[in-house]
Short mmCIF file of C-alpha atoms and ligand atoms in Angstrom, two decimals:
data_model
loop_
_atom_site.label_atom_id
_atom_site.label_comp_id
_atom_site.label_asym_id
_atom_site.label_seq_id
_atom_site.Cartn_x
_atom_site.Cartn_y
_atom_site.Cartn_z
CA UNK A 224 -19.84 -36.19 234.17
CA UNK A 225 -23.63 -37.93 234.27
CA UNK A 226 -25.01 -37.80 231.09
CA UNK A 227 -27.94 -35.87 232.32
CA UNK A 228 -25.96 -33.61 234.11
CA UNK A 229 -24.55 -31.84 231.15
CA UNK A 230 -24.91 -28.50 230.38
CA UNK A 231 -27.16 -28.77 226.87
CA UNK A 232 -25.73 -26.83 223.81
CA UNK A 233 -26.84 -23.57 222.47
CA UNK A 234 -26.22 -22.81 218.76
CA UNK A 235 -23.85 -19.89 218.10
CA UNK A 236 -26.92 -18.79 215.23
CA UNK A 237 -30.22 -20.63 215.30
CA UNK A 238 -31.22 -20.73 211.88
CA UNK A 239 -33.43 -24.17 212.42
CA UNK A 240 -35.76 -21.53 214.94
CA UNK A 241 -36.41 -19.19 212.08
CA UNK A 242 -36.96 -22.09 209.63
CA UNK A 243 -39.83 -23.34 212.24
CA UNK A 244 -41.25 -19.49 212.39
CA UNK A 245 -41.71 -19.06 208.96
CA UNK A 246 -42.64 -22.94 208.24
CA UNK A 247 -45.14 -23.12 205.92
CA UNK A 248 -44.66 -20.10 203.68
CA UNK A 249 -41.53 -21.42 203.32
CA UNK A 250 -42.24 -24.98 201.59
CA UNK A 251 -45.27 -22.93 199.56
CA UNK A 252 -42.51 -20.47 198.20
CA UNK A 253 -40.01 -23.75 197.25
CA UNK A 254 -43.01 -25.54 195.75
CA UNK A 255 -44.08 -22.01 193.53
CA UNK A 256 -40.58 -22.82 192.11
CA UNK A 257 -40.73 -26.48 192.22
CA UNK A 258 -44.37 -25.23 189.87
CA UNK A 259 -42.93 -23.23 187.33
CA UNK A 260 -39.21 -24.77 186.95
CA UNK A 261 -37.78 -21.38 186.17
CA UNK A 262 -34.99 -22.08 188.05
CA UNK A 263 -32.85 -19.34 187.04
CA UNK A 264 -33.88 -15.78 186.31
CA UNK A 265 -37.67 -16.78 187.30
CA UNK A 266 -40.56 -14.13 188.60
CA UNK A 267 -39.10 -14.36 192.23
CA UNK A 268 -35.48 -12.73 191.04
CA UNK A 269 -37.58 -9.73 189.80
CA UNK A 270 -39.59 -9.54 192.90
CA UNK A 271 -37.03 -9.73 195.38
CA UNK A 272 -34.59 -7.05 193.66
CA UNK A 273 -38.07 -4.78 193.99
CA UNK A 274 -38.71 -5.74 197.45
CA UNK A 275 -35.23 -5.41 198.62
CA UNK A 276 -35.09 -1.73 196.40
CA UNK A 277 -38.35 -0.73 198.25
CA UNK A 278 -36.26 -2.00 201.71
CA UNK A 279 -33.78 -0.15 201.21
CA UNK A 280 -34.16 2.79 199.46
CA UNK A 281 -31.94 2.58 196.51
CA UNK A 282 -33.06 2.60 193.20
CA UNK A 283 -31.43 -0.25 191.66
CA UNK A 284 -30.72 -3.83 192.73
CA UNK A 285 -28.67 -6.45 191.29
CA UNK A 286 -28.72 -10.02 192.84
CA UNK A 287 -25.85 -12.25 192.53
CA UNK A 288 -24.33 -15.41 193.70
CA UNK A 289 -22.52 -14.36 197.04
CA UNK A 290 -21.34 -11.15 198.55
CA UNK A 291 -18.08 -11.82 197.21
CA UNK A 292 -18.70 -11.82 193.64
CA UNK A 293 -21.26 -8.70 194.48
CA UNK A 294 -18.19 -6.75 195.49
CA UNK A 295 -15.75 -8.08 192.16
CA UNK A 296 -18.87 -7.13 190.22
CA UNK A 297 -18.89 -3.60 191.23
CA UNK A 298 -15.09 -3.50 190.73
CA UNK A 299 -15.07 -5.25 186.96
CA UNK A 300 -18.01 -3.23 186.31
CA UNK A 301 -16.28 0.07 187.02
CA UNK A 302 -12.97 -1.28 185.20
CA UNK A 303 -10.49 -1.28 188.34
CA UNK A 304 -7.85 -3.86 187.47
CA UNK A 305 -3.90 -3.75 187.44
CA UNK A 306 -2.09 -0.84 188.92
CA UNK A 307 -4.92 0.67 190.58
CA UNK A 308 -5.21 0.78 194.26
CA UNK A 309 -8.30 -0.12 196.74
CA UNK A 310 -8.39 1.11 200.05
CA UNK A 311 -10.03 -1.67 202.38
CA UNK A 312 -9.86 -2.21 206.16
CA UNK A 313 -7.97 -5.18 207.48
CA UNK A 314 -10.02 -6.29 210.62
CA UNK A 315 -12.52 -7.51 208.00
CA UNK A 316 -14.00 -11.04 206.88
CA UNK A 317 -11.09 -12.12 204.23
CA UNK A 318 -13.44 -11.79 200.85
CA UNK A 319 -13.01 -7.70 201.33
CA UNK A 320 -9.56 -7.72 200.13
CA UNK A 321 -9.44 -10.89 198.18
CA UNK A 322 -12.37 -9.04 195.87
CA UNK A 323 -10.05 -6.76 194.89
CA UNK A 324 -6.86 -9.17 194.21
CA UNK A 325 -9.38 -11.17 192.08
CA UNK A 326 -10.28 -8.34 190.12
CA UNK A 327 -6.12 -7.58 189.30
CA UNK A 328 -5.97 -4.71 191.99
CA UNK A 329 -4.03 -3.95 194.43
CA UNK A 330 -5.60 -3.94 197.77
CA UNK A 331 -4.47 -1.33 200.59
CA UNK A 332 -4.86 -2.30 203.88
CA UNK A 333 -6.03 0.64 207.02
CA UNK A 334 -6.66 0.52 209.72
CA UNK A 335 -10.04 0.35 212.14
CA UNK A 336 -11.28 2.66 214.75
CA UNK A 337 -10.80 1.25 218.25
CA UNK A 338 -14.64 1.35 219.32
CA UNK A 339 -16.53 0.77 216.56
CA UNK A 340 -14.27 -1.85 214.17
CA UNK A 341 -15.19 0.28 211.29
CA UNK A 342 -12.69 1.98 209.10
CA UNK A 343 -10.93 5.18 210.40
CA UNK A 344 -10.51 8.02 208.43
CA UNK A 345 -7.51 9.40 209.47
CA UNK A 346 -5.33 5.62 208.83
CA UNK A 347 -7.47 5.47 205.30
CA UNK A 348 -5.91 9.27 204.41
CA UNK A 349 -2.74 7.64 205.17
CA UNK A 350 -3.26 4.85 203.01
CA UNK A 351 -3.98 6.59 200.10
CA UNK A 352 -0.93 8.63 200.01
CA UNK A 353 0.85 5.10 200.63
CA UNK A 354 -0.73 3.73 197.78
CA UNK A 355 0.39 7.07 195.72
CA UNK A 356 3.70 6.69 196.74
CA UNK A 357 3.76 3.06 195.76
CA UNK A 358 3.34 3.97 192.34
CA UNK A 359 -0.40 2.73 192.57
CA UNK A 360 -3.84 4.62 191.26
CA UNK A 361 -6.30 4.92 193.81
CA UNK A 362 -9.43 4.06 192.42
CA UNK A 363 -12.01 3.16 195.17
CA UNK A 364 -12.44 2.61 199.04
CA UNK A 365 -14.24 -0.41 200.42
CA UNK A 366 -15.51 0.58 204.18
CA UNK A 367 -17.27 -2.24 205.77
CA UNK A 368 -20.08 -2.52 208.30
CA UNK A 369 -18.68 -5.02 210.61
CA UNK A 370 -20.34 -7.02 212.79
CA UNK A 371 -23.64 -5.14 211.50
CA UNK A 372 -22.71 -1.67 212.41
CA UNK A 373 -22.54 1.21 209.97
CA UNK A 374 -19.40 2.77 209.26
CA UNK A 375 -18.81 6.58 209.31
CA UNK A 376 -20.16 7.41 205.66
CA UNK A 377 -19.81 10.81 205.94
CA UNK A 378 -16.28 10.78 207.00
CA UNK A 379 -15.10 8.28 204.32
CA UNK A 380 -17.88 9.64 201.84
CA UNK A 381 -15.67 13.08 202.10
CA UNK A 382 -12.51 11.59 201.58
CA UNK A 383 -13.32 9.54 198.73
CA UNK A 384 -14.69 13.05 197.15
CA UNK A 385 -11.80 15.10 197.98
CA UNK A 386 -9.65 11.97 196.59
CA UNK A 387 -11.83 11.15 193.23
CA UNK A 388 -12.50 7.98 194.79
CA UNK A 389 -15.78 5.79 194.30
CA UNK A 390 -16.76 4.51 197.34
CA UNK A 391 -18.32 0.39 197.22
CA UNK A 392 -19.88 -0.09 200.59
CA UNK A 393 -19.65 -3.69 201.93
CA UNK A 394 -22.38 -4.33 203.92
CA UNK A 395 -22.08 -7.87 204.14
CA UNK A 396 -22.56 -7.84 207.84
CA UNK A 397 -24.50 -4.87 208.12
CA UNK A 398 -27.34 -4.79 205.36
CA UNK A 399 -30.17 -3.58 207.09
CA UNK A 400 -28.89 -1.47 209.27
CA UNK A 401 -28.82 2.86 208.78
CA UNK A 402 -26.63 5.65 209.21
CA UNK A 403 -28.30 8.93 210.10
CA UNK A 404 -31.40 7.73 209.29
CA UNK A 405 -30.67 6.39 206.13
CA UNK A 406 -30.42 2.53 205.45
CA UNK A 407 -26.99 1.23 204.14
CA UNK A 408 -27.45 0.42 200.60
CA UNK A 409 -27.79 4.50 199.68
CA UNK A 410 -24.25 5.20 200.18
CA UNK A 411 -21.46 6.09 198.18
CA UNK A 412 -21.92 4.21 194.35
CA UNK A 413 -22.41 1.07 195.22
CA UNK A 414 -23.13 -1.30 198.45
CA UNK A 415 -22.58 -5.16 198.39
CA UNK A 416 -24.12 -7.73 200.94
CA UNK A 417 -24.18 -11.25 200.92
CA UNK A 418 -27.31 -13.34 201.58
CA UNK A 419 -24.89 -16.53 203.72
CA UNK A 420 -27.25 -18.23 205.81
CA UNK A 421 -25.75 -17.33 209.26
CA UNK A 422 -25.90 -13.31 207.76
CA UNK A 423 -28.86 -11.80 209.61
CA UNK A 424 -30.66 -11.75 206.13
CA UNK A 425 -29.15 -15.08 204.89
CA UNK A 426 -30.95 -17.46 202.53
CA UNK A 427 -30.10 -21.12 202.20
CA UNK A 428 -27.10 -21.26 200.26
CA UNK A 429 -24.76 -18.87 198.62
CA UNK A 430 -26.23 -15.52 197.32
CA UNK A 431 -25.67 -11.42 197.34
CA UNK A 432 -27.14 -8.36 196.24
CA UNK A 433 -25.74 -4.85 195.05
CA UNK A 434 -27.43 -1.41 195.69
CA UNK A 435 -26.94 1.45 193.61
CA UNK A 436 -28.40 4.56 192.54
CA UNK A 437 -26.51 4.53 188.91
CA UNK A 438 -29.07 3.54 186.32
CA UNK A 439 -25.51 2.52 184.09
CA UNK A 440 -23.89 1.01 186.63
CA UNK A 441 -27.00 -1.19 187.28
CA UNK A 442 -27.07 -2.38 183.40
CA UNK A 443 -23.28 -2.85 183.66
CA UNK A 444 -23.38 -5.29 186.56
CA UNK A 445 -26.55 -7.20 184.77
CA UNK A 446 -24.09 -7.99 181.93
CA UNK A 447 -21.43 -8.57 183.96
CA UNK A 448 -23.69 -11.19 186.05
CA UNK A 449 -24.18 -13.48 182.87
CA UNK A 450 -20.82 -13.30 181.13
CA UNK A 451 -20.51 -10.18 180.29
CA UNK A 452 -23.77 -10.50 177.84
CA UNK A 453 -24.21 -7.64 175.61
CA UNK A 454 -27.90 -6.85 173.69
CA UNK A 455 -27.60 -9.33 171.20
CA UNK A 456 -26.90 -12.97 173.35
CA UNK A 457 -24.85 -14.19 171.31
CA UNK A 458 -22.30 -11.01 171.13
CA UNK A 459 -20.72 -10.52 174.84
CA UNK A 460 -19.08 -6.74 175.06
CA UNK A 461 -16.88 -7.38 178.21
CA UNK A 462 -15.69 -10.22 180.50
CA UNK A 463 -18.24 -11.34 182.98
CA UNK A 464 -18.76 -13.92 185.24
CA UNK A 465 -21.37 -16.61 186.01
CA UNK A 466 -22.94 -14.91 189.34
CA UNK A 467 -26.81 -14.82 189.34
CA UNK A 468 -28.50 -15.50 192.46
CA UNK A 469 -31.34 -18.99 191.90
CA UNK A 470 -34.87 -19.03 192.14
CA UNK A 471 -35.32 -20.72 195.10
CA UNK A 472 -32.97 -18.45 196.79
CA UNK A 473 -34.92 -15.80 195.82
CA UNK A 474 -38.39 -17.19 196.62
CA UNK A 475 -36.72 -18.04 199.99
CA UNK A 476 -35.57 -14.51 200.53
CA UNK A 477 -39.02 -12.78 199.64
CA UNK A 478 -40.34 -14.86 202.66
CA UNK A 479 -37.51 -13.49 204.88
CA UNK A 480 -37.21 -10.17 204.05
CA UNK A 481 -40.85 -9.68 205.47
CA UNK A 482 -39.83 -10.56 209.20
CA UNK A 483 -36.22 -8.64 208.96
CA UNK A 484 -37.44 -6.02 210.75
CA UNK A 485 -39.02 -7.79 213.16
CA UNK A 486 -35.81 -9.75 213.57
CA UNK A 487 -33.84 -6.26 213.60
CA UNK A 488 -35.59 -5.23 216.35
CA UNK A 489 -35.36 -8.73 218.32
CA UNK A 490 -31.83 -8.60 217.49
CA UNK A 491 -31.39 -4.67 219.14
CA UNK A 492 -32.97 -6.09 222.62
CA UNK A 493 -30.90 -8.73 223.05
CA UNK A 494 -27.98 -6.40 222.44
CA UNK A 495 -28.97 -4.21 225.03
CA UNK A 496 -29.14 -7.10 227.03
CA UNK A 497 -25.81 -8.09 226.83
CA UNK A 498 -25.03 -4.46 227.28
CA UNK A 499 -26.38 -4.38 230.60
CA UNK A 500 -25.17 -7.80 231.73
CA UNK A 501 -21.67 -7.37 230.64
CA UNK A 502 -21.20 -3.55 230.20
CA UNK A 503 -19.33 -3.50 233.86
CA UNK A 504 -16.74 -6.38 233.35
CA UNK A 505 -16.06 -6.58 229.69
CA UNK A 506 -15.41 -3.78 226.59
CA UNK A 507 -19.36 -4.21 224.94
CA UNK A 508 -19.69 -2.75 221.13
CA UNK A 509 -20.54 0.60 221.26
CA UNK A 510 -22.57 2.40 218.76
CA UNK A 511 -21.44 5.73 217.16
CA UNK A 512 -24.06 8.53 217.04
CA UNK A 513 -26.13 8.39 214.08
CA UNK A 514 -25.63 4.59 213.56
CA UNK A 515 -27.69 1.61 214.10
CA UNK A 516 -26.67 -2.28 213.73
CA UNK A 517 -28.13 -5.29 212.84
CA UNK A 518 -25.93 -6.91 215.08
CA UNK A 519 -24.58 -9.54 212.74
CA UNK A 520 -21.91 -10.31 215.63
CA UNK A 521 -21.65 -9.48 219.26
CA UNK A 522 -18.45 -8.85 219.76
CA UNK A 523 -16.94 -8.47 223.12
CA UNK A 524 -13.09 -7.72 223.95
CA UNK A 525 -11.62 -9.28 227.01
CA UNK A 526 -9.65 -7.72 230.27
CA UNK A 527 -6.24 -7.40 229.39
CA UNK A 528 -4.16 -10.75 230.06
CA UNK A 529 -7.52 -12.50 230.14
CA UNK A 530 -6.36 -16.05 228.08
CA UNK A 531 -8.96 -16.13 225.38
CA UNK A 532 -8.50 -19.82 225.08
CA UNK A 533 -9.04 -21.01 228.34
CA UNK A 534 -12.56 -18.12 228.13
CA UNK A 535 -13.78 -19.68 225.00
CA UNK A 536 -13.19 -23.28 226.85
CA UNK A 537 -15.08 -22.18 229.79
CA UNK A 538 -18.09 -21.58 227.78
CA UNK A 539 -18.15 -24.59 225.52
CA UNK A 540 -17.46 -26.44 228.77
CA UNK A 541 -20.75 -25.39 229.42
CA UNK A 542 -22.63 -25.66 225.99
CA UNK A 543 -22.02 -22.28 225.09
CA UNK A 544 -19.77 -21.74 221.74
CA UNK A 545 -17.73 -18.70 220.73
CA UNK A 546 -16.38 -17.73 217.56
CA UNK A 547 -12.92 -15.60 217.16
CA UNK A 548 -13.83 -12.93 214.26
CA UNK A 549 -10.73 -12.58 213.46
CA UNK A 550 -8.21 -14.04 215.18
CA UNK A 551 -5.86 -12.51 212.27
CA UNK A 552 -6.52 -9.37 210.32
CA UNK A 553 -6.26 -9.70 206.42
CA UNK A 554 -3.00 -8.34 206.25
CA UNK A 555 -1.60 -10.90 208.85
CA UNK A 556 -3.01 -13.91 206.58
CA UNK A 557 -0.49 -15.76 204.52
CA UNK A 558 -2.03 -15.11 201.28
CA UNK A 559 -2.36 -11.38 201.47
CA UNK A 560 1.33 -10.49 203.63
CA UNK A 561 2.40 -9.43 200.16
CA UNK A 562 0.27 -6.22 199.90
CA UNK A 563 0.60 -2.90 201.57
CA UNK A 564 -0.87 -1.29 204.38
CA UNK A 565 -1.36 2.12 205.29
CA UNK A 566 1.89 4.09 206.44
CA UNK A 567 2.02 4.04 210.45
CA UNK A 568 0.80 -0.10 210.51
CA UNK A 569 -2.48 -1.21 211.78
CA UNK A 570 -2.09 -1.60 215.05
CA UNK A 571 -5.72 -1.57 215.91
CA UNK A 572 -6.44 -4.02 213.79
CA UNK A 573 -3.80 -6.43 215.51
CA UNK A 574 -4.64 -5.64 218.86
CA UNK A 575 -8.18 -6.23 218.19
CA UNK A 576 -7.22 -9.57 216.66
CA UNK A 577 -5.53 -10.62 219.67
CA UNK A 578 -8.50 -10.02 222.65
CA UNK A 579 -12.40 -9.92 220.51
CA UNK A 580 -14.39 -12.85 220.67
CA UNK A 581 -18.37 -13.04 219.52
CA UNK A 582 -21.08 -14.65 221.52
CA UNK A 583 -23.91 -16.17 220.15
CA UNK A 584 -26.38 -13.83 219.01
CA UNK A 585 -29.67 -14.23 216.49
CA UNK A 586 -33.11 -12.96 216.79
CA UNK A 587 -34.63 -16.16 218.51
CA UNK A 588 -32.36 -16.10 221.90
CA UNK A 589 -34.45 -15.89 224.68
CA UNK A 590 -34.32 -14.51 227.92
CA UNK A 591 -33.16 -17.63 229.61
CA UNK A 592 -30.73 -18.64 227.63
CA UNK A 593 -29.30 -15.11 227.19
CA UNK A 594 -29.19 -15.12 230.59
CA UNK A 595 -26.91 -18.18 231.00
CA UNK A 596 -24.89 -16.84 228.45
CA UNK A 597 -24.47 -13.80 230.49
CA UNK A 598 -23.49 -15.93 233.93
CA UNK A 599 -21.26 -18.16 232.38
CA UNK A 600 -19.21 -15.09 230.84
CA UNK A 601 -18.94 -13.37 234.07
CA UNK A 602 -18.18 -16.69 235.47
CA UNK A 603 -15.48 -17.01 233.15
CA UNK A 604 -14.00 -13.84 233.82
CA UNK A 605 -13.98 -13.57 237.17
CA UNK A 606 -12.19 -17.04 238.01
C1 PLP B 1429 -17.52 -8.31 205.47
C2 PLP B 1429 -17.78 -9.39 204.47
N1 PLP B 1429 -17.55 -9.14 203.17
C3 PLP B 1429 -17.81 -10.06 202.22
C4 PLP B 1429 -18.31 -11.31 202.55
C5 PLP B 1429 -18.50 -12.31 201.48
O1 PLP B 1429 -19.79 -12.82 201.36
P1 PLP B 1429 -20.03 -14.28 200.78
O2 PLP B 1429 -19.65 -15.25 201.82
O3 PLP B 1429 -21.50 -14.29 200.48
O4 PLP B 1429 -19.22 -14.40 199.54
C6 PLP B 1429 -18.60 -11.60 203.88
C7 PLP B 1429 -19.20 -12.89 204.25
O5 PLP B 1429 -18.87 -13.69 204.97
C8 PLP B 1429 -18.32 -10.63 204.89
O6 PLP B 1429 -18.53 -10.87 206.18
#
């Protein structure tokens, strides 16, 4: 093919067009750093956990050093370690489960609801009585907002009650979003997100947060952050890890956090975009009532017997890339075959392993472009 002739390349998440939108605040930020060399623990740390409280709603916020460590955090903090059990879906990002192997637990995999990828209730009931019969404790349940949506707090938030479970909401993907009105980060004890730079609030580099409400919990996870660092610095009360978020990060976030919204919104559009596009030829996400997204991931699923491969080809073929989130669920990866999963299998978890895929999707996708994403699916699907 002519050199000219090529179709140009989109990126699957354009974080160089945000970087050009907020330009200069963001080198002034760096430099206030660069200024005061507080590299760790500096003004911006303090300012950010306040800014992302007031964001929120919750009343206390911990930064850390990724979403994964936000989500071992909550579990050392809380004490869940060997022979307890944490329920966790498996059509999930990997760092769900492996929290809770990293904190000694063992983690039980459920299963997802078929239209929104978010946990269902009824597979994580059936879970916990596997986990009882096991011999296990069940200790806590670890719903996740995939692909930005919110799960169904109310439905897991009553199980956990009935079960004397604490409920650690990963919104990784989702942070931002709300569920009947209310924005993730207020439910169950804790929430967890991660600030990864292609996460629709991502900074430039590793970094996470936790939300809570519990004053305790809050001082807990402070110590925990910085080696388990009791009053006196030189006397550490528990085991703790080295987890803070940076400075910079933080000074980079501050900057961010004051288009999110705008970004939410931009995001939301070209969602309904797709929705229209695509609705007729391919299974779009659907939102349940009462929940938003921040669409984190657009995540389509294919006609039946469509060959994913030769789809995703299609589109690269011309410029367009695809991602497969996830092509297996946790409990199909080789590290984690070893652990249960919820009496009755996860079959929706497989099958949706076997026929998603994810388009590109960011707030700074344009009309155009979205448009020849749109032709070249339906292109792709109807050769
Ligand atoms: C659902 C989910 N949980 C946890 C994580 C872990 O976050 P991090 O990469 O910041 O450790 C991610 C990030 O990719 C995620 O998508």
């Amino acid at each position: 093919m002519n050199k000219l002739s090529r179709p140009q390349s989109i990126p699957f998440i354009d974080v160089a067009a945000q970087r050009q939108r907020l330009g200069k605040s963001l080198d002034e930020a760096v430099g206030r750093v660069l200024g005061h060399c507080q590299f760790l623990g500096g003004p911006e740390v303090t300012q950010l956990e306040q800014d992302l409280a007031a964001f929120s709603g919750a009343r206390h916020v911990v930064t850390c050093s990724s979403g994964t460590d936000a989500l071992l955090m909550v579990l050392m903090a809380k004490g869940v370690g060997r022979g307890d059990a944490v329920l966790c879906p498996s059509f999930t990002f990997c760092a769900t489960g492996e929290a809770v192997a990293l904190a000694g637990a063992t983690p039980v995999f459920v299963d997802v609801d078929e239209a929104t990828f978010n946990m269902d209730a009824a597979s994580l009931k059936r879970g916990i009585t596997t986990a009882t019969s096991l011999g296990l404790k069940p200790r806590a349940v670890i719903p996740v907002d995939l692909f930005g949506q919110s799960a169904d707090h109310d439905a897991i938030g009553a199980i956990a009650a009935e079960e004397g479970l604490f409920v650690l909401d990963d919104a990784a993907q989702g942070f931002g979003a709300s569920y009947k009105g209310r924005r993730l980060g207020t439910f169950g004890l804790a929430t967890a997100t991660s600030f990864f730079p292609a996460k629709p609030l991502g900074c430039f580099g590793d970094g996470g947060a936790i939300f809570t409400d519990d004053a305790e919990l809050a001082q807990t996870l402070r110590s925990v952050r910085v080696h388990g660092q009791g009053l006196d610095k030189y006397d550490n009360v528990r085991l703790g890890l080295t987890a803070r978020l940076d400075t910079m990060q933080a000074a980079i976030l501050i900057e961010k956090l004051k288009i999110f919204e705008d970004e939410i919104s931009a995001r939301n559009k070209i969602a309904q975009r797709y929705a229209i596009g695509l609705g007729n030829l391919v299974t779009v996400p659907r939102l349940a009532k009462g929940c938003t997204s921040v669409w984190a991931q657009y995540t389509i699923r294919l006609p039946e017997r469509t060959d994913r491969d030769g789809f995703a080809a299609a589109l690269k073929a011309q410029g367009i890339p695809t991602s497969i989130y996830y092509a297996k669920s946790i409990h199909q990866q080789t590290a984690y075959s070893g652990f249960p999963v919820a009496d009755g299998g996860l079959p929706v978890s497989e099958s949706l392993s076997s026929d998603v895929i994810s388009l590109p999707m960011h707030a700074y996708l344009d009309n155009p472009t979205q448009d020849r994403i749109i032709a070249a699916v339906r292109g792709a699907i109807s050769t």
